[in-house]
Amino acid sequence: MAKKAKRTTTSDDTSGGDGGFPWSTTALTAPTAGAVALFALLVRVMVSVGPYSGEGTPPKYGDYEAQRHWMEITLHTPASEWYRNTSANDLAYWGLDYPPLTAYQSLGHGLLLNTSLPDAVALSLSRGFESPVLKLLMRWTVLSSDLLLFFPAALYFVWVYCRRNVGGDKEGRSAPWLLAMILLNPCLILIDHGHFQYNCISLGLTLGAIAAVLSRNELVASALFSLAINHKQMSLYFAPAFFSHLLGKCLRRQNPIFEVMKLGLVVIGTFALVWQPYLYSLEAVMEVLSRLAPFERGIYEDYVANFWCSTSIFIKWKRLFPIQSMKFLSLITTVSAFLPSFIQQVKAPSDRGFLYALLNSSFSFYLFSYQVHEKSILLPLLPASLLALEEPLLFGWLMYYALLSMYPLLCRDHLILQYISVVALFGFIFYSPDGRSGMRANSFSIRKRALMTLPLLCSFILHVIYLSLRPPKKYPFLFEAMIMLLCFSQFVILTLYTNTKQLMLPDCSTRTERGKKDL
Amino acid sequence: MEEAAWFWGVATCVKLLLVPTYHSTDFEVHRHWLALTSSLPLARWYSDASSPWTLDYPPLFAYFELLLSLPASLLDPTIVDLVAGQNYAASSALLFQRVSVAAADLVLLLGAHRLACRLPPFRRRLAFAFLLWSPALLIVDHIHFQYNGFLLGILLLSLSFLAEGRDLAGGIAFAVLICSKHLFLVGAPVYFVYLLRHYCRGGFGKALGRFLAVGSAVGAVFAAAFGPFLYHGQMLQVLHRLFPFGRGLCHAYWAPNFWVFYIVLDKILAFVLAKLGFVIQAPKASFTGGLVGDSSPFAVLPQVTPAITFLLVILAMSPCLIKAFLKPQSKHIIRWVAYAYTCGFMFGWHVHEKASLHFTIPLAIVAMESLDDARHYFLLSIVSCYSLFPLLFEPQEYPVKILLLAVHSILMWLGFCQFRISRTSHQRKMSDSRGSCEKNQIIGCAGTCYLLGLFGVELWGQLLHPYFFGDKLPFLPLMLVSIYCAMGMMYSWAWQLRQIVRFC
């Protein structure tokens, strides 16, 4: 591994930079950031060439058709009718089930589509409209959203992270590698640019909020996070972490109540701005909320690697308990799962602790919340990628099993080739030979290696089995269930680890003083 | 090797992602050759006319296709069916062919590794980045569809043998290359002169012995390739297919070489002279069509025949051949061979723009020798990659090609900025404090203007031309790209000539 400040004076050896590669720098310079960002964009563009969800499968199609339908609805009907069942808006056919910011985003994209391809968003006439031109335009709505929101947020975060030295002084850290880990997140790329979704918007806003918290712009952070919640309600998974950290910070200041009120006002103001068309009556608000939280669909749907679905093999929750009790049960378990991390942040808020809190909070919601989608694994993955320099093993491990949990979905979308390529690419960059990731094979103990090898082997076998074999008729979802159980077991191990890590973090004030003294 | 494998692995992931992109008719050509070689006996390979895509590569490439057809027939027999497989574009065929190109690039990996392993660590990695991640190669091989990576790998292997002093091995590898794609013959004069002077020396007996050794080794390769066809009396037919007459001076899209200027000058002169009152006979033949009897495609300037282009190429190569004759040194061989291919590109007959790969790939190694070479490579690789853009004309691939070139350019910038050739410690301190590449300027003022002009050409082609002309004059943007890139290529040729004459 290249040492940091080595300057050889031989005339033909040019140990350029700090490592051995053109992009091996410790800090993030404009060209290296540009190289990483452009490469990440290239990977997204290449994945976009592949199929999208529900391609050529009438009558329901998939998420792509849902997004196109929302553009159609928001373009041609007034805002008050977007969440209501009308003759023009049939909620049974992909009704809107995200908060109003998604609707505004669909409206914006719909306007763009309307100028070049009005037939694709014609009211009621464009159901199932598919064409290569439309695919290109739709893919570019996601790519442009990614470029406008997620990329700047990621760059800002890495810059703040390095400037604030959030992880502490460590040898051989690489800001470009961290940026690559955030931007080349295979799960996000495959879902957003393969399957077709707009997670980059809500995740980008959340990432911007996290970076703003780290750079002490808490009002901006609150506004951005409120916008993220208003784009996808799943962003609420991070709410306990934000709340606890900001509360902890406010309590340490001169005038805590005033500080809390300032933040509260920003949040309320942002919500009011977004929900403005629906604030005229409680009924309108409830109409929207009922679309956002469909409790009647049960505690889980399909096969997602969380607690309820995995234990349902032994305890048939849906049969044993009514929906009301399940709501209560999931509330209790979720709150108890994030409570330790919540309390830790209120008592001792710190930058590193905040990142761990985000991870723990989103994990607890993923594992115990009501009606979790398999795509919600993207939410814990975001803070894990932010912690990639501190916890490379955790991040790699989580990423691998998150991808495995997405595997059945991607197989249904015929994205196997893209899956293999993007995962392999991620693996190569994760283990890049300049050693900057801090991942060295011999640094793992025998115990750790044994712990990791067995599930890894099982996962390889499952990958192959799922593609090649047919499940028995009696248990048509056997393989999905096996994948789900494997992923759940790994997620439990990881969340126990991260919770312990956060609770063991030293107290903020003493740590920074100590940190400044020894260099 | 581990590093080279890492670079190759990353490149392969990108190549897999490019599987569903646009591919040209070359895809069907190679699929047909798979079917041809597996279904028909050897004697009929070069005489079969069941498809317009006749076999026009030498026999070793045909044997390679035969080898590939074995797993293809196992995967999906329709791929290698001569009749039922025509224009077969099922996902099995697409996947197989694309993966075969990516797998054949292992030869490129081997060649790159052998060539770059003796470089110091940083430059070695840079060389791998430019050889294995070349955007031009990705565009031509993995989108447009060809097998250049594999052939260029053999070229790099041959050059690596010569650079190490293992001349016999280098000669044999080059013979294998020529018997796989005869377009590489352009480098043969340099190889011949170099081997003659560098290998065949040391007293009359020894020299003669070595000469015979090289001759018989090369002869053996040719015999293995062409022997069966000689046995079947097919040689004339094979040569007829390999060197088809009746093609014009330029391809449908003009390669950015010297002839672009010749054609443009002819048109301008015709226009000017016609205005001045002279009688100008309108040309009957076209530049892309063949020579038709006595009529020339040129209105004013003298006619150009294949013989003339051949003479010009040899003439352009002559300084290099003289240098190789007078003082054959293994450290210059890559530069000389690259220069030979540059001359072939600039002055040859019916040159494809893809032929620029033949010299830009070896020049990536030469670029590691000095900052001047790096500067030249920076300009050349961008211009040659840009000249390949018209190959991909669909909107889906537009961002892919732009981003491939952009990432490559930034990598070159980052890499070359860190070249620190022997400078005094004072100079180093000064530029370290400034933290920029001012002392090590990668590109001068003229170069920057030229590269910015590429943006202008692209802007014209994509936005301004459709705005002003709509669908009329569709060839104008392509002509503009050709002419503009030809300027850069001419500069590259002249610069390489100067380097060889002054410093080798």
Coordinates of C-alpha atoms in Angstrom, one line a residue, chain B residues 16 34 62 65 78 120 184 186 193 203-204 213 228 233 239 259-260 265 313 335 346 350 359 384 390 466 479 501:
Chain B
L16 CA -21.4 -6.1 -20.1
L34 CA -19.7 -18.0 -37.3
A62 CA -11.7 -17.5 -39.9
E65 CA -14.6 -17.7 -35.8
T78 CA -29.8 -21.0 -34.7
P120 CA 7.4 2.5 -12.9
F184 CA -2.1 -4.5 -40.3
V186 CA 0.9 -1.3 -43.3
V193 CA 13.6 -3.3 -41.9
G203 CA 28.8 -11.8 -39.1
F204 CA 27.6 -13.1 -42.4
A213 CA 15.1 -18.5 -39.1
P228 CA -5.2 -25.3 -46.8
G233 CA -6.5 -24.0 -55.3
L239 CA -6.9 -12.7 -52.4
W259 CA -7.5 13.0 -48.7
V260 CA -10.2 15.0 -47.0
L265 CA -9.4 21.7 -52.2
V313 CA 2.4 5.9 -47.7
R335 CA 7.0 4.7 -31.8
M346 CA -3.3 9.5 -43.4
H350 CA -10.3 3.5 -48.6
F359 CA -1.9 3.8 -33.8
S384 CA -9.5 10.2 -32.7
P390 CA -20.6 9.5 -36.1
P466 CA -31.0 21.0 -37.6
M479 CA -18.1 16.6 -43.4
V501 CA 13.6 12.6 -37.3

